[in-house]
Every structure is written in structure tokens, then in C-alpha cells.
């Protein structure tokens, strides 16, 4: 009998007990809104912001309602206006072009490499077309940030980083999110900390930080933010910045604070799992693993591999065989988007030209989550199943 994996690819760990206790405390107080504080009290949301700023080393931090909201606020805060072009990744998740579209701005997409990072040669060719790059570290793959920043600095292009999959990661020792002008993070259930929904924005730029706080819906209560610039910075922008409500509340903040304290341990747990899968798949005929450079301190919360040059029917066969053995793989090459596997050709509200290199790579791209509820043995079993099924299909004569 072939072994069958029994775990669930969508089952996250429970919220830590101290997070549950803190959340109950907030509910007992009734003061769930971040500006609803007792005299002398610092809200959970503002404490969370201070702690996330300290964790990343950023000067300013704002907690918001989602990662997508953080990106939209970042784009507005750096001055993107309707009709402006914004460079971004052809391979990313739908909320990234969605954030650009939410401002009435126009995405200009950059191709992806076989290692699933932004194609820096294509970026260099297109960098003159826009003043802002919304860079997505999609699935945690970080491009050569030194070269990227050199290209963007030379062209005076502002970089905003989408760190939905790189909270806790770094390039050359610099935390992901601190290379560009603004870093955006998600606290949604499937990311690296879990409050159901939620997000962060970090920056060292005082005026961008003040605009972001006002955008998030601070009314004139911005002095209750303690990871924000001083009041005189707000004075300059408070009458010209709209309130685009998207605040973090104290309940979510209470759940998140203990998770920040264990993030680095969780990163090690993810990477232990990632390395077991990687080892188990190494040398599988017909399967290409992504190369992870020395400078990239990544977080292996998901795993990708390529079946390069395979035709669609054979990839479907691999997915069906793995699914029958309990291994839930997603494929970015399917003609219709399923769940989160939407491709740039599904974003038809934007008028996007064909991206031949990205098409070729996505046609063979397979993706899976690695939740921390999987043990190392689970990960070894998953790799054995994938290896066996990929090998079987690869070695069968094409029908
Ligand atoms: C999840 C995700 C986002 C957006 O996060 P939400 O909190 O769900 O809005 C942005 N970019 C990428 C790559 C993501 O995976």
C-alpha cells in the first residue's frame, strides 16, 4: 500500500495562551477601539506598533486592517496619484495589483526568474516607465536587493516592499522591509503571525509615516501613536491627507503581541521543515528546485518547485496522484485561477501586455504551504510522496 499523508495544509497552530488571555482581557475592558483608552493607558495597538518597530529596526510603524491596506496606504503616502504607473511583479498575489488599482494607478509588470524573484534585467529595462516600484517578495523569495536598490536609486524610483511572506526574513543582514522607503506586512492567518486579518507598515521617512497614520483613520488622535513622528510633522500634512479608514483594533493587537516575541523561533521551525522537504526532493528527475542564495535569510513557510517544460496533462497527472495521497499542491499554470493561484492574465481590469518569460515559468510552477502543525516526519513523508509521483509520471511514456 502506498503511504497516504493525513495532515491538513490549511491548519495553522492555535493562538498562544498568553495571546488568548490578553484578548480576553481586552474584551472584558470593552475598549476594543485603538483610541478608546483609559487615562494613562497605552492601547494594545500602539504597544504592538512599538514592538514591531523594535523587532524590525524601523523608526516608525503603523498597524492596519490588512496587508493589502498597508500597500494601498504606502502607495498613497509616497504620492502615487490616479493614472500614475507603478512597477510591480508579474508573479505575485492578487492584492498587489489590487492595491495599485485601488488608487486608480496603472501596474507595469516585471517578469519573474526561474528562482521566482523579480527579473532585474527586465526591471532595468522598464525602470524609466514609473516613479514607484511595489516589489513583492512573493512566496518569500528575495531578489538581489543590493542590485535592485542600485537600479531604483539610479532611476530615482521609490521602492515599497510587500513583505507578506518575508516577515522575519533578511537580505545581507538587513531585515526585509527596510531596504525600500516603506515595508508592508500581513498578519492574515496564512502568513507568519496570525490575527485573522491585519497588517503593518514600516518606514524611516517621517512624512510618509505621518501620512500613513492619517490615512489609516487617526482623526486628530495621532498623538496616541508612539511609533510615529512628532506632532509637527503631522501639522504639515493633516489637512491634505484623506481618512481612508483601515485601523488595527486592540483585540487583534493583543493576539499579535505574544506572537512577535516567538517569531524568530517560529522562523527556525519553518526553515527546519523547508530543509527536510528540499532534501527529500533534491535530485528528483524532471523537477527543479529554486536556488536560495547565501545572502537570503528566508522564511520557509511555503515550498515551490518547477516542472520545467512539462506539458499540462502530465502536470495535472502529478497533482491528481499527489492529491490522492493527501498532498495538496497548487499549480500556477492552470488556465483558470483556483483559490489564490491567480495569474497576471486574470487581472483584466488592468490592460497588461503578455509576459512570455513569466508564462513559461508559471506553466511549470507548483506550490504548497508548510504550516507549523506539520512535524519534520510529516515533511519527509510529503517529500517522499511528491518524489515518487513526479518520478512515475516523468518516466512514463508520453501518451
Ligand atoms: C497575503 C498577501 C498580501 C496581502 O495580505 P492581506 O493581509 O491578505 O491583505 C499581499 N501580498 C502577498 C504576496 C500576499 O501573499
Short mmCIF file of C-alpha atoms and ligand atoms in Angstrom, two decimals:
data_model
loop_
_atom_site.label_atom_id
_atom_site.label_comp_id
_atom_site.label_asym_id
_atom_site.label_seq_id
_atom_site.Cartn_x
_atom_site.Cartn_y
_atom_site.Cartn_z
CA UNK A 1 0.00 0.00 0.00
CA UNK A 2 1.32 3.43 -0.93
CA UNK A 3 1.60 5.74 2.11
CA UNK A 4 -1.01 8.49 2.42
CA UNK A 5 -0.40 11.80 4.17
CA UNK A 6 -3.12 12.61 6.73
CA UNK A 7 -2.33 16.24 7.69
CA UNK A 8 -4.09 19.44 6.64
CA UNK A 9 -2.24 22.04 4.58
CA UNK A 10 -4.54 24.76 5.87
CA UNK A 11 -4.35 24.01 9.61
CA UNK A 12 -2.36 26.67 11.49
CA UNK A 13 -1.21 26.44 15.08
CA UNK A 14 -3.54 27.73 17.82
CA UNK A 15 -3.13 31.28 19.14
CA UNK A 16 -0.66 31.14 22.07
CA UNK A 17 -2.33 31.00 25.51
CA UNK A 18 -0.89 34.39 26.56
CA UNK A 19 -2.43 35.90 23.40
CA UNK A 20 -5.80 34.37 24.25
CA UNK A 21 -5.56 35.70 27.82
CA UNK A 22 -4.65 39.19 26.57
CA UNK A 23 -7.54 39.11 24.07
CA UNK A 24 -9.99 38.12 26.83
CA UNK A 25 -8.66 40.99 28.93
CA UNK A 26 -9.36 43.46 26.08
CA UNK A 27 -12.87 42.07 25.66
CA UNK A 28 -13.52 42.38 29.40
CA UNK A 29 -12.42 46.04 29.24
CA UNK A 30 -14.78 46.79 26.35
CA UNK A 31 -12.12 49.12 24.91
CA UNK A 32 -11.55 47.44 21.57
CA UNK A 33 -11.08 50.60 19.50
CA UNK A 34 -7.45 51.69 19.48
CA UNK A 35 -8.21 55.24 20.58
CA UNK A 36 -10.56 54.15 23.37
CA UNK A 37 -8.05 54.27 26.22
CA UNK A 38 -8.40 54.83 29.96
CA UNK A 39 -6.39 57.78 31.40
CA UNK A 40 -2.68 56.99 31.16
CA UNK A 41 -3.31 53.72 29.31
CA UNK A 42 -1.31 52.76 26.20
CA UNK A 43 -3.51 50.81 23.82
CA UNK A 44 -2.58 47.30 22.71
CA UNK A 45 -2.41 48.62 19.13
CA UNK A 46 0.13 51.31 19.97
CA UNK A 47 2.22 48.90 22.06
CA UNK A 48 2.17 46.46 19.17
CA UNK A 49 3.47 49.17 16.84
CA UNK A 50 6.35 49.99 19.18
CA UNK A 51 7.24 46.32 19.45
CA UNK A 52 7.13 45.71 15.70
CA UNK A 53 9.28 48.80 15.08
CA UNK A 54 11.81 47.46 17.61
CA UNK A 55 11.71 43.99 16.04
CA UNK A 56 12.44 45.23 12.52
CA UNK A 57 14.64 48.18 13.49
CA UNK A 58 12.38 50.62 11.63
CA UNK A 59 11.92 54.15 13.01
CA UNK A 60 8.13 54.22 12.51
CA UNK A 61 5.42 51.57 12.42
CA UNK A 62 1.68 51.64 11.81
CA UNK A 63 -0.64 48.67 12.40
CA UNK A 64 -3.57 48.44 9.96
CA UNK A 65 -6.51 46.29 8.92
CA UNK A 66 -4.73 44.10 6.32
CA UNK A 67 -1.59 43.67 4.25
CA UNK A 68 -3.45 44.88 1.18
CA UNK A 69 -4.49 48.01 3.08
CA UNK A 70 -0.85 48.63 4.10
CA UNK A 71 0.23 48.55 0.44
CA UNK A 72 -2.53 50.93 -0.67
CA UNK A 73 -1.69 53.34 2.15
CA UNK A 74 2.04 53.13 1.33
CA UNK A 75 1.37 53.96 -2.33
CA UNK A 76 -0.80 56.94 -1.35
CA UNK A 77 1.67 58.10 1.28
CA UNK A 78 4.58 58.24 -1.20
CA UNK A 79 2.39 60.30 -3.53
CA UNK A 80 1.07 57.89 -6.17
CA UNK A 81 -1.89 59.55 -7.94
CA UNK A 82 -4.60 58.27 -10.29
CA UNK A 83 -3.19 57.41 -13.71
CA UNK A 84 0.40 57.07 -12.42
CA UNK A 85 2.29 53.97 -13.45
CA UNK A 86 3.61 51.64 -10.74
CA UNK A 87 6.15 48.89 -11.45
CA UNK A 88 5.37 45.54 -9.84
CA UNK A 89 5.89 41.78 -10.13
CA UNK A 90 4.12 39.73 -12.79
CA UNK A 91 4.25 36.81 -10.32
CA UNK A 92 2.53 37.82 -7.11
CA UNK A 93 -0.80 37.59 -5.32
CA UNK A 94 -3.91 39.45 -6.49
CA UNK A 95 -3.92 42.05 -3.62
CA UNK A 96 -0.68 43.54 -5.01
CA UNK A 97 -2.03 44.74 -8.38
CA UNK A 98 -5.28 45.31 -6.46
CA UNK A 99 -3.58 47.87 -4.21
CA UNK A 100 -2.30 49.70 -7.30
CA UNK A 101 -5.75 49.60 -8.90
CA UNK A 102 -7.37 50.88 -5.68
CA UNK A 103 -5.66 54.24 -6.31
CA UNK A 104 -6.60 54.34 -9.99
CA UNK A 105 -2.91 53.81 -10.77
CA UNK A 106 -1.68 51.52 -13.54
CA UNK A 107 0.55 48.47 -12.98
CA UNK A 108 3.59 47.94 -15.21
CA UNK A 109 4.63 44.35 -14.66
CA UNK A 110 8.18 42.98 -14.50
CA UNK A 111 8.99 39.37 -15.41
CA UNK A 112 9.94 36.65 -12.91
CA UNK A 113 13.08 34.47 -12.93
CA UNK A 114 13.30 30.68 -12.51
CA UNK A 115 14.20 31.32 -8.86
CA UNK A 116 10.85 33.13 -8.53
CA UNK A 117 12.35 36.56 -7.90
CA UNK A 118 11.92 39.78 -9.84
CA UNK A 119 13.89 39.70 -13.12
CA UNK A 120 16.34 42.55 -12.55
CA UNK A 121 17.34 42.78 -16.22
CA UNK A 122 13.68 43.34 -17.12
CA UNK A 123 13.42 45.83 -14.23
CA UNK A 124 16.45 47.74 -15.55
CA UNK A 125 14.79 47.90 -18.98
CA UNK A 126 11.46 49.18 -17.59
CA UNK A 127 12.56 51.29 -14.63
CA UNK A 128 12.22 54.56 -16.58
CA UNK A 129 8.47 53.99 -17.02
CA UNK A 130 7.42 54.75 -13.42
CA UNK A 131 8.42 56.60 -10.25
CA UNK A 132 7.44 53.81 -7.83
CA UNK A 133 8.12 50.05 -7.61
CA UNK A 134 5.79 47.94 -5.47
CA UNK A 135 8.15 44.97 -5.01
CA UNK A 136 6.55 41.72 -3.87
CA UNK A 137 8.77 39.15 -2.17
CA UNK A 138 6.29 36.58 -3.42
CA UNK A 139 6.35 33.28 -1.51
CA UNK A 140 9.35 34.58 0.41
CA UNK A 141 11.83 34.62 -2.50
CA UNK A 142 14.06 37.68 -2.17
CA UNK A 143 15.90 39.04 -5.23
CA UNK A 144 19.38 40.59 -5.06
CA UNK A 145 18.28 43.63 -3.04
CA UNK A 146 21.64 45.38 -3.42
CA UNK A 147 21.34 45.32 -7.20
CA UNK A 148 17.63 46.18 -7.09
CA UNK A 149 18.22 49.23 -4.90
CA UNK A 150 21.12 50.35 -7.13
CA UNK A 151 18.84 50.18 -10.20
CA UNK A 152 16.00 52.03 -8.44
CA UNK A 153 18.19 54.63 -6.73
CA UNK A 154 19.89 55.48 -10.03
CA UNK A 155 16.47 55.97 -11.66
CA UNK A 156 15.04 57.81 -8.59
CA UNK A 157 12.34 55.16 -8.24
CA UNK A 158 10.77 54.81 -4.77
CA UNK A 159 10.63 51.19 -3.57
CA UNK A 160 7.76 49.83 -1.48
CA UNK A 161 8.25 46.26 -0.29
CA UNK A 162 5.44 43.73 0.02
CA UNK A 163 6.73 41.52 2.84
CA UNK A 164 3.63 39.35 3.27
CA UNK A 165 5.91 36.28 3.05
CA UNK A 166 9.13 37.80 4.41
CA UNK A 167 8.24 38.92 7.94
CA UNK A 168 11.33 37.74 9.87
CA UNK A 169 13.47 37.42 6.72
CA UNK A 170 16.53 39.45 5.67
CA UNK A 171 18.84 40.13 2.72
CA UNK A 172 22.55 40.59 3.54
CA UNK A 173 21.64 41.12 7.18
CA UNK A 174 19.10 43.90 6.51
CA UNK A 175 15.54 42.91 7.51
CA UNK A 176 13.09 42.52 4.64
CA UNK A 177 11.00 45.70 4.52
CA UNK A 178 13.87 48.05 5.41
CA UNK A 179 15.56 48.20 2.01
CA UNK A 180 12.96 50.42 0.35
CA UNK A 181 11.08 53.52 1.54
CA UNK A 182 8.19 51.51 3.05
CA UNK A 183 7.78 47.88 4.09
CA UNK A 184 4.29 46.29 4.20
CA UNK A 185 3.39 43.11 6.09
CA UNK A 186 0.30 40.95 6.55
CA UNK A 187 -0.96 39.35 9.79
CA UNK A 188 -3.56 37.29 7.99
CA UNK A 189 -3.98 33.66 9.12
CA UNK A 190 -1.74 32.15 6.41
CA UNK A 191 1.22 34.48 6.94
CA UNK A 192 3.87 34.50 9.70
CA UNK A 193 1.75 35.85 12.55
CA UNK A 194 -1.98 35.24 12.80
CA UNK A 195 -4.69 37.68 13.84
CA UNK A 196 -7.17 36.55 11.20
CA UNK A 197 -6.72 39.84 9.35
CA UNK A 198 -4.24 42.63 9.93
CA UNK A 199 -1.10 44.30 8.62
CA UNK A 200 1.84 46.59 9.32
CA UNK A 201 3.61 49.35 7.50
CA UNK A 202 7.14 50.43 8.50
CA UNK A 203 9.26 53.35 7.29
CA UNK A 204 12.10 55.63 8.36
CA UNK A 205 10.52 58.55 6.49
CA UNK A 206 8.71 60.85 8.96
CA UNK A 207 6.37 62.46 6.43
CA UNK A 208 5.40 59.13 4.86
CA UNK A 209 4.73 57.77 8.36
CA UNK A 210 2.56 60.77 9.29
CA UNK A 211 0.55 60.50 6.06
CA UNK A 212 0.05 56.77 6.60
CA UNK A 213 -1.22 57.30 10.17
CA UNK A 214 -3.67 59.96 8.95
CA UNK A 215 -4.76 57.80 6.01
CA UNK A 216 -5.47 54.86 8.33
CA UNK A 217 -8.13 56.92 10.07
CA UNK A 218 -6.43 58.53 13.08
CA UNK A 219 -8.76 61.57 13.09
CA UNK A 220 -6.75 64.10 15.12
CA UNK A 221 -5.68 61.50 17.67
CA UNK A 222 -2.30 60.84 16.09
CA UNK A 223 -0.52 61.79 19.32
CA UNK A 224 -1.67 58.42 20.65
CA UNK A 225 0.75 56.67 18.28
CA UNK A 226 4.11 56.03 19.90
CA UNK A 227 5.91 54.59 16.87
CA UNK A 228 5.06 57.72 14.84
CA UNK A 229 6.86 61.03 14.17
CA UNK A 230 6.37 64.11 16.42
CA UNK A 231 3.23 66.34 16.09
CA UNK A 232 4.96 68.99 13.97
CA UNK A 233 5.31 66.50 11.12
CA UNK A 234 1.55 65.85 11.26
CA UNK A 235 0.89 69.60 11.26
CA UNK A 236 2.31 69.80 7.74
CA UNK A 237 0.03 67.14 6.23
CA UNK A 238 -3.07 66.82 8.42
CA UNK A 239 -5.41 68.97 6.31
CA UNK A 240 -4.41 67.48 2.98
CA UNK A 241 -4.46 63.77 3.82
CA UNK A 242 -7.78 61.95 3.50
CA UNK A 243 -9.06 59.50 6.11
CA UNK A 244 -9.20 56.14 4.29
CA UNK A 245 -10.26 54.17 7.33
CA UNK A 246 -8.31 50.94 7.90
CA UNK A 247 -7.19 50.81 11.53
CA UNK A 248 -5.95 47.88 13.62
CA UNK A 249 -8.04 47.20 16.75
CA UNK A 250 -6.89 46.28 20.25
CA UNK A 251 -8.25 42.73 20.09
CA UNK A 252 -6.09 41.75 17.13
CA UNK A 253 -3.14 43.65 18.58
CA UNK A 254 -3.44 41.69 21.83
CA UNK A 255 -3.37 38.41 19.89
CA UNK A 256 -0.33 39.52 17.90
CA UNK A 257 1.97 40.87 20.62
CA UNK A 258 2.97 37.46 22.07
CA UNK A 259 3.46 36.13 18.53
CA UNK A 260 6.08 38.79 17.81
CA UNK A 261 8.04 37.53 20.81
CA UNK A 262 8.25 34.00 19.35
CA UNK A 263 8.69 34.97 15.69
CA UNK A 264 12.39 34.13 15.45
CA UNK A 265 11.80 30.67 16.96
CA UNK A 266 8.93 30.14 14.51
CA UNK A 267 11.21 31.12 11.63
CA UNK A 268 13.63 28.37 12.69
CA UNK A 269 10.74 25.90 12.87
CA UNK A 270 9.64 26.80 9.33
CA UNK A 271 13.14 26.54 7.94
CA UNK A 272 13.72 23.13 9.56
CA UNK A 273 10.59 21.92 7.74
CA UNK A 274 11.60 23.59 4.49
CA UNK A 275 15.03 21.95 4.53
CA UNK A 276 13.52 18.49 5.09
CA UNK A 277 11.26 18.91 2.05
CA UNK A 278 14.13 20.34 -0.01
CA UNK A 279 16.41 17.44 0.88
CA UNK A 280 13.69 14.93 0.13
CA UNK A 281 13.10 16.38 -3.33
CA UNK A 282 16.74 17.02 -4.32
CA UNK A 283 17.74 15.14 -7.46
CA UNK A 284 14.19 14.14 -8.44
CA UNK A 285 14.29 13.67 -12.23
CA UNK A 286 12.40 16.38 -14.13
CA UNK A 287 11.95 18.57 -11.02
CA UNK A 288 13.79 21.86 -10.48
CA UNK A 289 14.26 23.32 -7.00
CA UNK A 290 14.70 27.06 -6.55
CA UNK A 291 18.19 28.23 -5.62
CA UNK A 292 18.35 30.13 -2.30
CA UNK A 293 21.40 32.43 -2.21
CA UNK A 294 23.66 32.75 0.82
CA UNK A 295 22.64 36.40 1.38
CA UNK A 296 18.94 35.44 1.61
CA UNK A 297 17.78 34.68 5.16
CA UNK A 298 14.34 33.45 4.15
CA UNK A 299 11.32 32.07 6.00
CA UNK A 300 10.29 28.70 4.56
CA UNK A 301 6.57 28.99 5.27
CA UNK A 302 5.76 27.58 1.83
CA UNK A 303 7.57 25.47 -0.77
CA UNK A 304 7.77 25.84 -4.54
CA UNK A 305 9.30 23.71 -7.28
CA UNK A 306 9.23 23.77 -11.08
CA UNK A 307 8.36 21.05 -13.55
CA UNK A 308 10.03 22.93 -16.40
CA UNK A 309 8.91 22.18 -19.93
CA UNK A 310 6.31 19.61 -18.79
CA UNK A 311 3.05 19.60 -20.70
CA UNK A 312 -0.12 20.48 -18.84
CA UNK A 313 -1.62 16.97 -18.93
CA UNK A 314 1.39 15.47 -17.18
CA UNK A 315 1.45 18.17 -14.50
CA UNK A 316 -2.26 17.55 -13.90
CA UNK A 317 -1.47 13.86 -13.55
CA UNK A 318 1.18 14.62 -10.88
CA UNK A 319 -1.25 16.85 -8.96
CA UNK A 320 -4.03 14.24 -9.08
CA UNK A 321 -1.70 11.45 -7.94
CA UNK A 322 -0.34 13.56 -5.07
CA UNK A 323 -3.87 14.66 -4.08
CA UNK A 324 -4.96 11.01 -3.95
CA UNK A 325 -2.17 10.50 -1.41
CA UNK A 326 -3.18 13.50 0.71
CA UNK A 327 -0.65 16.01 -0.67
CA UNK A 328 -2.40 19.22 -1.67
CA UNK A 329 -0.37 21.00 -4.37
CA UNK A 330 -1.33 24.22 -6.16
CA UNK A 331 -0.37 24.91 -9.75
CA UNK A 332 0.12 28.39 -11.20
CA UNK A 333 -0.12 27.06 -14.77
CA UNK A 334 -3.84 26.21 -14.79
CA UNK A 335 -5.85 28.23 -17.33
CA UNK A 336 -8.42 29.28 -14.70
CA UNK A 337 -7.36 30.72 -11.31
CA UNK A 338 -8.13 28.38 -8.40
CA UNK A 339 -8.07 29.68 -4.83
CA UNK A 340 -5.06 32.03 -4.58
CA UNK A 341 -3.29 30.94 -7.81
CA UNK A 342 -4.47 33.91 -9.86
CA UNK A 343 -2.03 34.96 -12.58
CA UNK A 344 -1.49 38.34 -14.19
CA UNK A 345 -3.73 37.34 -17.10
CA UNK A 346 -6.62 37.15 -14.58
CA UNK A 347 -6.18 40.85 -13.69
CA UNK A 348 -8.14 42.09 -16.69
CA UNK A 349 -9.14 45.41 -15.09
CA UNK A 350 -5.57 46.41 -15.91
CA UNK A 351 -4.52 46.41 -19.54
CA UNK A 352 -1.45 44.16 -19.28
CA UNK A 353 0.70 43.03 -22.19
CA UNK A 354 1.76 39.35 -22.48
CA UNK A 355 4.74 38.32 -20.30
CA UNK A 356 6.35 35.42 -22.18
CA UNK A 357 9.07 34.60 -19.66
CA UNK A 358 6.64 34.64 -16.73
CA UNK A 359 4.18 32.48 -18.71
CA UNK A 360 6.87 29.87 -19.31
CA UNK A 361 7.84 29.74 -15.63
CA UNK A 362 4.31 29.77 -14.19
CA UNK A 363 3.34 26.95 -16.61
CA UNK A 364 5.52 24.61 -14.52
CA UNK A 365 5.23 26.19 -11.07
CA UNK A 366 3.92 24.05 -8.20
CA UNK A 367 3.32 25.49 -4.75
CA UNK A 368 2.40 24.19 -1.30
CA UNK A 369 2.05 25.56 2.21
CA UNK A 370 4.15 24.28 5.10
CA UNK A 371 2.08 25.04 8.22
CA UNK A 372 3.86 24.61 11.54
CA UNK A 373 1.34 21.95 12.53
CA UNK A 374 3.38 19.60 10.27
CA UNK A 375 6.12 17.64 12.03
CA UNK A 376 9.52 17.03 10.43
CA UNK A 377 8.37 13.44 9.77
CA UNK A 378 5.28 14.81 8.02
CA UNK A 379 7.53 16.92 5.80
CA UNK A 380 9.74 13.92 4.97
CA UNK A 381 6.64 11.92 4.07
CA UNK A 382 5.27 14.71 1.85
CA UNK A 383 8.61 14.85 0.00
CA UNK A 384 8.63 11.05 -0.48
CA UNK A 385 5.14 11.15 -1.97
CA UNK A 386 5.91 14.02 -4.35
CA UNK A 387 9.21 12.45 -5.37
CA UNK A 388 7.55 9.10 -6.12
CA UNK A 389 4.67 10.58 -8.14
CA UNK A 390 6.82 13.05 -10.09
CA UNK A 391 9.24 10.21 -10.93
CA UNK A 392 6.44 7.88 -12.04
CA UNK A 393 4.89 10.43 -14.37
CA UNK A 394 8.27 11.64 -15.65
CA UNK A 395 9.36 8.13 -16.55
CA UNK A 396 6.07 7.06 -18.15
CA UNK A 397 5.92 7.27 -21.95
CA UNK A 398 4.02 10.36 -23.09
CA UNK A 399 0.54 9.33 -24.15
C1 LIG B 1 -1.46 37.79 1.62
C2 LIG B 1 -0.67 38.64 0.70
C3 LIG B 1 -0.85 40.02 0.63
C4 LIG B 1 -1.97 40.77 1.29
O1 LIG B 1 -2.24 40.46 2.55
P1 LIG B 1 -3.77 40.59 3.15
O2 LIG B 1 -3.47 40.78 4.59
O3 LIG B 1 -4.44 39.31 2.83
O4 LIG B 1 -4.40 41.76 2.52
C5 LIG B 1 -0.01 40.73 -0.18
N1 LIG B 1 0.96 40.14 -0.90
C6 LIG B 1 1.15 38.83 -0.89
C7 LIG B 1 2.23 38.26 -1.73
C8 LIG B 1 0.34 38.03 -0.10
O5 LIG B 1 0.51 36.70 -0.11
#
